[in-house]
PDB file of C-alpha atoms in Angstrom:
ATOM      1  CA  MET G1438     142.714-149.182  14.649  1.00 39.00           C
ATOM      2  CA  PRO G1439     141.562-147.920  18.063  1.00 46.00           C
ATOM      3  CA  GLU G1440     144.270-147.318  20.675  1.00 46.00           C
ATOM      4  CA  LEU G1441     144.390-149.873  23.481  1.00 51.00           C
ATOM      5  CA  ILE G1442     144.232-148.128  26.849  1.00 59.00           C
ATOM      6  CA  LEU G1443     144.852-150.256  29.930  1.00 62.00           C
ATOM      7  CA  PRO G1444     143.485-149.402  33.381  1.00 71.00           C
ATOM      8  CA  ALA G1445     146.125-147.654  35.492  1.00 72.00           C
ATOM      9  CA  SER G1446     146.210-150.483  38.042  1.00 78.00           C
ATOM     10  CA  LEU G1447     146.886-153.100  35.339  1.00 88.00           C
ATOM     11  CA  ALA G1448     149.375-150.881  33.522  1.00 91.00           C
ATOM     12  CA  VAL G1449     151.492-150.288  36.643  1.00 92.00           C
ATOM     13  CA  LEU G1450     151.396-154.031  37.356  1.00 92.00           C
ATOM     14  CA  LEU G1451     152.641-154.947  33.876  1.00 95.00           C
ATOM     15  CA  LEU G1452     155.258-152.187  33.806  1.00 95.00           C
ATOM     16  CA  GLY G1453     156.551-153.025  37.282  1.00 94.00           C
ATOM     17  CA  LEU G1454     156.857-156.712  36.462  1.00 95.00           C
ATOM     18  CA  THR G1455     158.529-155.860  33.151  1.00 96.00           C
ATOM     19  CA  ALA G1456     161.094-153.809  35.073  1.00 95.00           C
ATOM     20  CA  SER G1457     161.753-156.643  37.538  1.00 93.00           C
ATOM     21  CA  ALA G1458     162.082-159.199  34.724  1.00 95.00           C
ATOM     22  CA  SER G1459     164.448-156.953  32.747  1.00 95.00           C
ATOM     23  CA  TRP G1460     166.623-156.119  35.753  1.00 91.00           C
ATOM     24  CA  GLY G1461     166.736-159.785  36.764  1.00 87.00           C
ATOM     25  CA  VAL G1462     167.902-160.794  33.294  1.00 91.00           C
ATOM     26  CA  SER G1463     170.482-157.991  33.067  1.00 89.00           C
ATOM     27  CA  ASP G1464     171.859-158.782  36.550  1.00 83.00           C
ATOM     28  CA  PHE G1465     172.208-162.454  35.665  1.00 85.00           C
ATOM     29  CA  ALA G1466     173.817-161.723  32.298  1.00 88.00           C
ATOM     30  CA  GLY G1467     176.014-159.012  33.793  1.00 85.00           C
ATOM     31  CA  GLY G1468     177.299-161.427  36.415  1.00 79.00           C
ATOM     32  CA  TRP G1469     177.985-164.010  33.716  1.00 85.00           C
ATOM     33  CA  LEU G1470     179.876-161.484  31.588  1.00 87.00           C
ATOM     34  CA  SER G1471     181.823-160.134  34.576  1.00 80.00           C
ATOM     35  CA  ARG G1472     183.352-163.593  35.026  1.00 81.00           C
ATOM     36  CA  ARG G1473     184.818-163.319  31.533  1.00 85.00           C
ATOM     37  CA  ALA G1474     185.799-159.645  31.398  1.00 85.00           C
ATOM     38  CA  PRO G1475     186.849-156.838  33.768  1.00 87.00           C
ATOM     39  CA  LEU G1476     183.879-155.681  35.832  1.00 81.00           C
ATOM     40  CA  LEU G1477     184.612-152.005  35.154  1.00 85.00           C
ATOM     41  CA  GLY G1478     184.653-152.628  31.417  1.00 88.00           C
ATOM     42  CA  VAL G1479     181.309-154.406  31.622  1.00 87.00           C
ATOM     43  CA  ALA G1480     179.820-151.517  33.625  1.00 86.00           C
ATOM     44  CA  LEU G1481     181.181-148.832  31.299  1.00 91.00           C
ATOM     45  CA  GLY G1482     180.240-150.705  28.133  1.00 91.00           C
ATOM     46  CA  THR G1483     176.657-151.342  29.200  1.00 91.00           C
ATOM     47  CA  GLN G1484     176.215-147.711  30.277  1.00 91.00           C
ATOM     48  CA  LEU G1485     177.450-146.403  26.928  1.00 94.00           C
ATOM     49  CA  VAL G1486     175.099-148.781  25.109  1.00 95.00           C
ATOM     50  CA  GLY G1487     172.233-147.628  27.309  1.00 94.00           C
ATOM     51  CA  LEU G1488     173.119-144.000  26.617  1.00 96.00           C
ATOM     52  CA  MET G1489     172.931-144.418  22.847  1.00 96.00           C
ATOM     53  CA  LEU G1490     169.752-146.500  22.952  1.00 96.00           C
ATOM     54  CA  ALA G1491     168.062-144.079  25.348  1.00 96.00           C
ATOM     55  CA  LEU G1492     168.845-141.133  23.083  1.00 96.00           C
ATOM     56  CA  GLY G1493     167.426-142.994  20.101  1.00 96.00           C
ATOM     57  CA  ALA G1494     164.274-143.971  22.005  1.00 95.00           C
ATOM     58  CA  ALA G1495     163.770-140.411  23.253  1.00 95.00           C
ATOM     59  CA  ILE G1496     164.035-139.020  19.713  1.00 94.00           C
ATOM     60  CA  ALA G1497     161.695-141.705  18.351  1.00 95.00           C
ATOM     61  CA  ARG G1498     159.102-140.905  21.031  1.00 93.00           C
ATOM     62  CA  GLY G1499     159.459-137.169  20.528  1.00 93.00           C
ATOM     63  CA  GLU G1500     160.014-136.545  24.225  1.00 94.00           C
ATOM     64  CA  PRO G1501     160.025-132.885  25.303  1.00 91.00           C
ATOM     65  CA  ALA G1502     163.274-131.212  26.295  1.00 91.00           C
ATOM     66  CA  LEU G1503     164.402-131.561  29.887  1.00 93.00           C
ATOM     67  CA  GLY G1504     163.719-128.722  32.254  1.00 92.00           C
ATOM     68  CA  PRO G1505     166.106-127.702  35.060  1.00 94.00           C
ATOM     69  CA  GLY G1506     164.301-129.981  37.508  1.00 94.00           C
ATOM     70  CA  ASP G1507     164.546-133.035  35.254  1.00 95.00           C
ATOM     71  CA  ILE G1508     168.231-132.340  34.616  1.00 96.00           C
ATOM     72  CA  GLY G1509     168.883-132.161  38.345  1.00 97.00           C
ATOM     73  CA  TRP G1510     167.005-135.398  39.065  1.00 97.00           C
ATOM     74  CA  ALA G1511     168.778-137.194  36.201  1.00 96.00           C
ATOM     75  CA  VAL G1512     172.249-136.077  37.320  1.00 97.00           C
ATOM     76  CA  LEU G1513     171.454-137.079  40.903  1.00 97.00           C
ATOM     77  CA  SER G1514     170.210-140.454  39.627  1.00 96.00           C
ATOM     78  CA  GLY G1515     173.476-141.060  37.808  1.00 95.00           C
ATOM     79  CA  LEU G1516     175.537-140.203  40.890  1.00 95.00           C
ATOM     80  CA  LEU G1517     173.411-142.393  43.166  1.00 96.00           C
ATOM     81  CA  ALA G1518     173.603-145.297  40.716  1.00 92.00           C
ATOM     82  CA  SER G1519     177.391-145.017  40.458  1.00 90.00           C
ATOM     83  CA  VAL G1520     177.907-144.968  44.239  1.00 91.00           C
ATOM     84  CA  GLY G1521     175.310-147.668  44.845  1.00 88.00           C
ATOM     85  CA  LEU G1522     176.700-150.117  42.316  1.00 84.00           C
ATOM     86  CA  ALA G1523     180.273-149.539  43.514  1.00 83.00           C
ATOM     87  CA  ALA G1524     179.223-150.179  47.112  1.00 86.00           C
ATOM     88  CA  LEU G1525     177.203-153.265  46.178  1.00 82.00           C
ATOM     89  CA  TYR G1526     179.941-154.871  44.093  1.00 77.00           C
ATOM     90  CA  GLY G1527     182.552-153.909  46.679  1.00 78.00           C
ATOM     91  CA  GLY G1528     180.481-155.487  49.445  1.00 79.00           C
ATOM     92  CA  LEU G1529     179.972-158.680  47.475  1.00 70.00           C
ATOM     93  CA  ALA G1530     183.714-158.809  46.801  1.00 67.00           C
ATOM     94  CA  VAL G1531     184.994-158.311  50.371  1.00 73.00           C
ATOM     95  CA  GLY G1532     181.994-159.279  52.507  1.00 73.00           C
ATOM     96  CA  ARG G1533     179.502-162.102  52.937  1.00 72.00           C
ATOM     97  CA  MET G1534     176.796-162.407  50.302  1.00 67.00           C
ATOM     98  CA  GLY G1535     174.371-163.718  52.917  1.00 68.00           C
ATOM     99  CA  ILE G1536     174.550-160.307  54.612  1.00 75.00           C
ATOM    100  CA  VAL G1537     175.216-157.905  51.731  1.00 79.00           C
ATOM    101  CA  ALA G1538     172.498-159.126  49.342  1.00 78.00           C
ATOM    102  CA  PRO G1539     169.496-159.297  51.735  1.00 81.00           C
ATOM    103  CA  VAL G1540     170.335-156.047  53.547  1.00 85.00           C
ATOM    104  CA  THR G1541     170.685-154.233  50.234  1.00 86.00           C
ATOM    105  CA  GLY G1542     167.497-155.814  48.917  1.00 84.00           C
ATOM    106  CA  LEU G1543     165.536-154.886  52.037  1.00 87.00           C
ATOM    107  CA  LEU G1544     166.527-151.227  51.827  1.00 90.00           C
ATOM    108  CA  VAL G1545     166.003-150.991  48.058  1.00 89.00           C
ATOM    109  CA  ALA G1546     162.488-152.415  48.434  1.00 88.00           C
ATOM    110  CA  SER G1547     161.536-150.513  51.597  1.00 90.00           C
ATOM    111  CA  ILE G1548     162.789-146.965  50.984  1.00 92.00           C
ATOM    112  CA  PRO G1549     160.533-146.221  47.976  1.00 91.00           C
ATOM    113  CA  VAL G1550     157.556-147.729  49.822  1.00 89.00           C
ATOM    114  CA  ILE G1551     158.142-145.353  52.733  1.00 90.00           C
ATOM    115  CA  ALA G1552     158.671-142.423  50.358  1.00 91.00           C
ATOM    116  CA  GLY G1553     155.602-143.319  48.300  1.00 89.00           C
ATOM    117  CA  THR G1554     153.447-143.516  51.424  1.00 88.00           C
ATOM    118  CA  ALA G1555     154.718-140.123  52.581  1.00 88.00           C
ATOM    119  CA  LEU G1556     154.214-138.490  49.168  1.00 85.00           C
ATOM    120  CA  GLN G1557     151.043-140.209  47.954  1.00 84.00           C
ATOM    121  CA  GLY G1558     149.330-141.566  51.055  1.00 85.00           C
ATOM    122  CA  LEU G1559     148.805-145.022  52.502  1.00 83.00           C
ATOM    123  CA  PRO G1560     147.757-147.748  50.019  1.00 83.00           C
ATOM    124  CA  PRO G1561     144.686-149.935  50.742  1.00 84.00           C
ATOM    125  CA  PRO G1562     145.183-152.739  53.344  1.00 87.00           C
ATOM    126  CA  VAL G1563     145.252-155.523  50.745  1.00 86.00           C
ATOM    127  CA  THR G1564     147.911-153.655  48.784  1.00 84.00           C
ATOM    128  CA  LEU G1565     149.946-153.134  51.960  1.00 86.00           C
ATOM    129  CA  LEU G1566     149.803-156.871  52.637  1.00 89.00           C
ATOM    130  CA  GLY G1567     151.072-157.605  49.126  1.00 86.00           C
ATOM    131  CA  ILE G1568     153.868-155.038  49.513  1.00 88.00           C
ATOM    132  CA  GLY G1569     154.918-156.632  52.795  1.00 88.00           C
ATOM    133  CA  LEU G1570     155.000-160.120  51.273  1.00 88.00           C
ATOM    134  CA  ALA G1571     157.023-158.844  48.317  1.00 86.00           C
ATOM    135  CA  ILE G1572     159.631-157.220  50.585  1.00 87.00           C
ATOM    136  CA  VAL G1573     159.954-160.456  52.579  1.00 87.00           C
ATOM    137  CA  ALA G1574     160.333-162.389  49.313  1.00 85.00           C
ATOM    138  CA  VAL G1575     163.155-160.110  48.125  1.00 84.00           C
ATOM    139  CA  VAL G1576     165.076-160.640  51.371  1.00 83.00           C
ATOM    140  CA  VAL G1577     164.494-164.416  51.472  1.00 83.00           C
ATOM    141  CA  VAL G1578     165.478-164.963  47.831  1.00 82.00           C
ATOM    142  CA  SER G1579     168.614-162.836  48.320  1.00 79.00           C
ATOM    143  CA  LEU G1580     169.841-164.953  51.244  1.00 77.00           C
ATOM    144  CA  SER G1581     172.954-166.977  50.473  1.00 67.00           C
ATOM    145  CA  PRO G1582     173.098-170.278  52.373  1.00 62.00           C
ATOM    146  CA  GLY G1583     176.392-171.701  53.518  1.00 56.00           C
ATOM    147  CA  ASP G1584     178.187-168.352  53.832  1.00 54.00           C
ATOM    148  CA  VAL G1585     181.457-168.469  55.701  1.00 51.00           C
ATOM    149  CA  THR G1586     181.338-166.942  59.161  1.00 53.00           C
ATOM    150  CA  ASP G1587     184.847-165.470  59.285  1.00 60.00           C
ATOM    151  CA  GLY G1588     186.060-162.340  57.549  1.00 64.00           C
ATOM    152  CA  PRO G1589     184.340-158.968  57.172  1.00 74.00           C
ATOM    153  CA  SER G1590     180.558-158.943  56.899  1.00 72.00           C
ATOM    154  CA  GLY G1591     180.331-156.179  54.318  1.00 79.00           C
ATOM    155  CA  LEU G1592     177.490-154.606  56.289  1.00 85.00           C
ATOM    156  CA  ARG G1593     178.733-151.050  55.748  1.00 89.00           C
ATOM    157  CA  HIS G1594     178.893-151.618  52.016  1.00 87.00           C
ATOM    158  CA  ALA G1595     175.381-153.084  52.102  1.00 87.00           C
ATOM    159  CA  LEU G1596     173.988-150.090  54.000  1.00 91.00           C
ATOM    160  CA  VAL G1597     175.557-147.635  51.538  1.00 93.00           C
ATOM    161  CA  ALA G1598     174.350-149.679  48.556  1.00 90.00           C
ATOM    162  CA  GLY G1599     170.846-150.113  49.933  1.00 90.00           C
ATOM    163  CA  LEU G1600     170.430-146.446  50.869  1.00 94.00           C
ATOM    164  CA  THR G1601     171.756-145.063  47.585  1.00 95.00           C
ATOM    165  CA  LEU G1602     169.958-147.550  45.327  1.00 92.00           C
ATOM    166  CA  GLY G1603     166.769-147.183  47.362  1.00 93.00           C
ATOM    167  CA  LEU G1604     166.951-143.409  47.020  1.00 95.00           C
ATOM    168  CA  LEU G1605     167.672-143.898  43.318  1.00 95.00           C
ATOM    169  CA  THR G1606     164.269-145.519  42.791  1.00 94.00           C
ATOM    170  CA  VAL G1607     162.626-142.519  44.485  1.00 95.00           C
ATOM    171  CA  VAL G1608     164.617-139.938  42.508  1.00 96.00           C
ATOM    172  CA  MET G1609     163.854-141.650  39.195  1.00 95.00           C
ATOM    173  CA  SER G1610     160.145-141.353  39.972  1.00 93.00           C
ATOM    174  CA  ARG G1611     160.479-137.551  39.991  1.00 93.00           C
ATOM    175  CA  PHE G1612     161.117-137.265  36.234  1.00 94.00           C
ATOM    176  CA  GLY G1613     158.530-135.062  34.533  1.00 91.00           C
ATOM    177  CA  GLU G1614     155.425-136.596  32.969  1.00 89.00           C
ATOM    178  CA  GLY G1615     156.160-138.037  29.527  1.00 88.00           C
ATOM    179  CA  ARG G1616     159.923-137.828  30.022  1.00 93.00           C
ATOM    180  CA  VAL G1617     161.290-141.358  30.239  1.00 94.00           C
ATOM    181  CA  PHE G1618     164.277-142.032  27.998  1.00 96.00           C
ATOM    182  CA  LEU G1619     165.753-138.533  27.779  1.00 96.00           C
ATOM    183  CA  PRO G1620     166.462-138.285  31.529  1.00 97.00           C
ATOM    184  CA  LEU G1621     167.674-141.888  31.447  1.00 97.00           C
ATOM    185  CA  ALA G1622     170.151-140.916  28.718  1.00 97.00           C
ATOM    186  CA  LEU G1623     171.536-138.132  30.921  1.00 97.00           C
ATOM    187  CA  MET G1624     171.645-140.539  33.856  1.00 96.00           C
ATOM    188  CA  ARG G1625     173.648-143.023  31.765  1.00 95.00           C
ATOM    189  CA  LEU G1626     176.014-140.233  30.688  1.00 96.00           C
ATOM    190  CA  VAL G1627     176.739-139.303  34.308  1.00 96.00           C
ATOM    191  CA  GLU G1628     177.393-142.958  35.192  1.00 93.00           C
ATOM    192  CA  ALA G1629     179.698-143.405  32.198  1.00 94.00           C
ATOM    193  CA  LEU G1630     181.663-140.253  33.093  1.00 95.00           C
ATOM    194  CA  ALA G1631     182.025-141.487  36.678  1.00 92.00           C
ATOM    195  CA  PHE G1632     183.431-144.816  35.470  1.00 90.00           C
ATOM    196  CA  ILE G1633     185.763-143.066  33.006  1.00 93.00           C
ATOM    197  CA  ALA G1634     187.063-140.785  35.775  1.00 93.00           C
ATOM    198  CA  PHE G1635     187.759-143.827  37.942  1.00 90.00           C
ATOM    199  CA  ILE G1636     189.606-145.514  35.080  1.00 90.00           C
ATOM    200  CA  LEU G1637     191.771-142.438  34.462  1.00 92.00           C
ATOM    201  CA  VAL G1638     192.665-142.103  38.152  1.00 93.00           C
ATOM    202  CA  ARG G1639     193.169-145.743  39.156  1.00 88.00           C
ATOM    203  CA  ARG G1640     194.217-147.267  35.808  1.00 87.00           C
ATOM    204  CA  PRO G1641     192.537-150.661  36.360  1.00 86.00           C
ATOM    205  CA  ARG G1642     191.930-153.332  33.725  1.00 85.00           C
ATOM    206  CA  TRP G1643     188.765-152.463  31.859  1.00 87.00           C
ATOM    207  CA  ARG G1644     188.899-153.269  28.140  1.00 88.00           C
ATOM    208  CA  LEU G1645     186.321-155.632  26.669  1.00 86.00           C
ATOM    209  CA  GLY G1646     187.277-158.073  23.952  1.00 86.00           C
ATOM    210  CA  ARG G1647     185.465-157.752  20.629  1.00 87.00           C
ATOM    211  CA  SER G1648     183.767-161.107  21.094  1.00 90.00           C
ATOM    212  CA  LEU G1649     182.114-159.870  24.302  1.00 90.00           C
ATOM    213  CA  TRP G1650     180.613-156.660  22.911  1.00 93.00           C
ATOM    214  CA  PRO G1651     177.429-158.343  21.605  1.00 93.00           C
ATOM    215  CA  ALA G1652     176.702-159.540  25.147  1.00 92.00           C
ATOM    216  CA  ALA G1653     177.394-156.065  26.551  1.00 92.00           C
ATOM    217  CA  ILE G1654     175.040-154.525  23.996  1.00 94.00           C
ATOM    218  CA  GLY G1655     172.302-156.980  24.930  1.00 95.00           C
ATOM    219  CA  ILE G1656     172.756-156.342  28.657  1.00 92.00           C
ATOM    220  CA  GLY G1657     172.687-152.571  28.147  1.00 93.00           C
ATOM    221  CA  ALA G1658     169.488-152.838  26.096  1.00 96.00           C
ATOM    222  CA  VAL G1659     167.671-155.067  28.588  1.00 96.00           C
ATOM    223  CA  ASP G1660     168.754-152.917  31.534  1.00 92.00           C
ATOM    224  CA  LEU G1661     167.499-149.798  29.768  1.00 95.00           C
ATOM    225  CA  LEU G1662     164.174-151.535  29.118  1.00 96.00           C
ATOM    226  CA  GLY G1663     163.885-152.184  32.847  1.00 95.00           C
ATOM    227  CA  ASN G1664     164.658-148.567  33.727  1.00 95.00           C
ATOM    228  CA  GLY G1665     162.198-147.275  31.146  1.00 96.00           C
ATOM    229  CA  ALA G1666     159.454-149.612  32.365  1.00 96.00           C
ATOM    230  CA  TYR G1667     160.068-148.559  35.966  1.00 96.00           C
ATOM    231  CA  VAL G1668     159.933-144.832  35.203  1.00 96.00           C
ATOM    232  CA  ALA G1669     156.743-145.354  33.177  1.00 95.00           C
ATOM    233  CA  ALA G1670     155.259-147.370  36.066  1.00 95.00           C
ATOM    234  CA  THR G1671     155.903-144.547  38.544  1.00 94.00           C
ATOM    235  CA  GLN G1672     154.210-142.112  36.153  1.00 93.00           C
ATOM    236  CA  THR G1673     151.210-144.438  35.804  1.00 93.00           C
ATOM    237  CA  GLY G1674     150.471-145.555  39.356  1.00 89.00           C
ATOM    238  CA  ALA G1675     151.558-145.310  42.982  1.00 89.00           C
ATOM    239  CA  LEU G1676     155.300-145.192  43.657  1.00 91.00           C
ATOM    240  CA  ALA G1677     155.051-147.790  46.445  1.00 90.00           C
ATOM    241  CA  ILE G1678     153.411-150.346  44.141  1.00 90.00           C
ATOM    242  CA  ALA G1679     155.672-149.664  41.162  1.00 92.00           C
ATOM    243  CA  ALA G1680     158.812-149.844  43.292  1.00 91.00           C
ATOM    244  CA  VAL G1681     158.011-153.035  45.163  1.00 90.00           C
ATOM    245  CA  LEU G1682     156.982-154.846  41.967  1.00 92.00           C
ATOM    246  CA  SER G1683     160.212-153.742  40.293  1.00 92.00           C
ATOM    247  CA  SER G1684     162.250-154.877  43.301  1.00 89.00           C
ATOM    248  CA  LEU G1685     161.325-158.527  42.657  1.00 88.00           C
ATOM    249  CA  TYR G1686     164.213-158.852  40.176  1.00 86.00           C
ATOM    250  CA  PRO G1687     166.279-161.168  42.476  1.00 85.00           C
ATOM    251  CA  VAL G1688     163.580-163.811  41.929  1.00 86.00           C
ATOM    252  CA  VAL G1689     164.228-163.704  38.179  1.00 87.00           C
ATOM    253  CA  THR G1690     167.988-163.881  38.680  1.00 82.00           C
ATOM    254  CA  VAL G1691     167.671-166.928  40.956  1.00 81.00           C
ATOM    255  CA  LEU G1692     165.328-168.683  38.509  1.00 85.00           C
ATOM    256  CA  LEU G1693     167.738-168.089  35.619  1.00 86.00           C
ATOM    257  CA  ALA G1694     170.657-169.387  37.672  1.00 81.00           C
ATOM    258  CA  THR G1695     168.602-172.470  38.509  1.00 82.00           C
ATOM    259  CA  PHE G1696     167.487-173.352  34.999  1.00 84.00           C
ATOM    260  CA  LEU G1697     170.556-172.231  33.025  1.00 84.00           C
ATOM    261  CA  LEU G1698     173.419-172.911  35.417  1.00 77.00           C
ATOM    262  CA  GLY G1699     171.963-175.741  37.454  1.00 77.00           C
ATOM    263  CA  ALA G1700     172.161-173.794  40.717  1.00 70.00           C
ATOM    264  CA  ARG G1701     170.476-175.519  43.634  1.00 75.00           C
ATOM    265  CA  VAL G1702     167.439-173.849  45.216  1.00 72.00           C
ATOM    266  CA  GLY G1703     166.846-174.650  48.863  1.00 76.00           C
ATOM    267  CA  ARG G1704     163.494-174.744  50.589  1.00 82.00           C
ATOM    268  CA  LEU G1705     163.914-171.198  51.902  1.00 79.00           C
ATOM    269  CA  HIS G1706     164.631-169.828  48.422  1.00 75.00           C
ATOM    270  CA  ALA G1707     161.713-171.789  46.962  1.00 80.00           C
ATOM    271  CA  ALA G1708     159.377-170.321  49.581  1.00 83.00           C
ATOM    272  CA  GLY G1709     160.626-166.822  48.762  1.00 81.00           C
ATOM    273  CA  ILE G1710     160.063-167.364  45.037  1.00 81.00           C
ATOM    274  CA  VAL G1711     156.514-168.593  45.633  1.00 79.00           C
TER     275      VAL G1711
END
């Protein structure tokens, strides 16, 4: 049977949208699970699942061993992801979602576009228009109506989260050609070790009940699929296009909340989704 080879432009489109769909699903499911179990336990459990699945996928694909550069990028990715997620969740906990979510989303979508333009040149005008619309959509969909006006804004948390997670998307694009799941496994290991170190120092609640492990396994698998699709997209096409397509995951999360939880979608959110 002849091998199906897609044009690079179509492949990066499909991979980028697969990443956004996977991340949107895992964010929604992770939020659902975090209401029923300690957040740190959910984070650690999903990272360990991702680590094991990534190792298995790397062996199945026969990926080449990591060179010093790939090891460095993977370790840096794990550190950036740990700091970024901690800042994001901390901001959402103490600040206003209507500020934290859109500011983080704007930076996560914009930083890789700027980096991709600097590294690979300016995309065609039509592509730039699409990138601009996508960034606006991410911000609009992330807005939280009816936020309270008193209390801390969480802006500092949002800036840290947006910068680190935005840089994360750039760093992940630097993995060597053909190396997808092996560097992701090392990245997951670094994240897991960071969470374990926090648990040992602060002694917070973190254990997951046995009944919740199937959900954690599913979330870890879907999140890994999103990471793998994103890395493959950056190795197939332009970083700016791959990153902005992948950054559309808040749209998926909002749609799932609407259809599964009955969340109300205002006109502004509907416009952003469209």
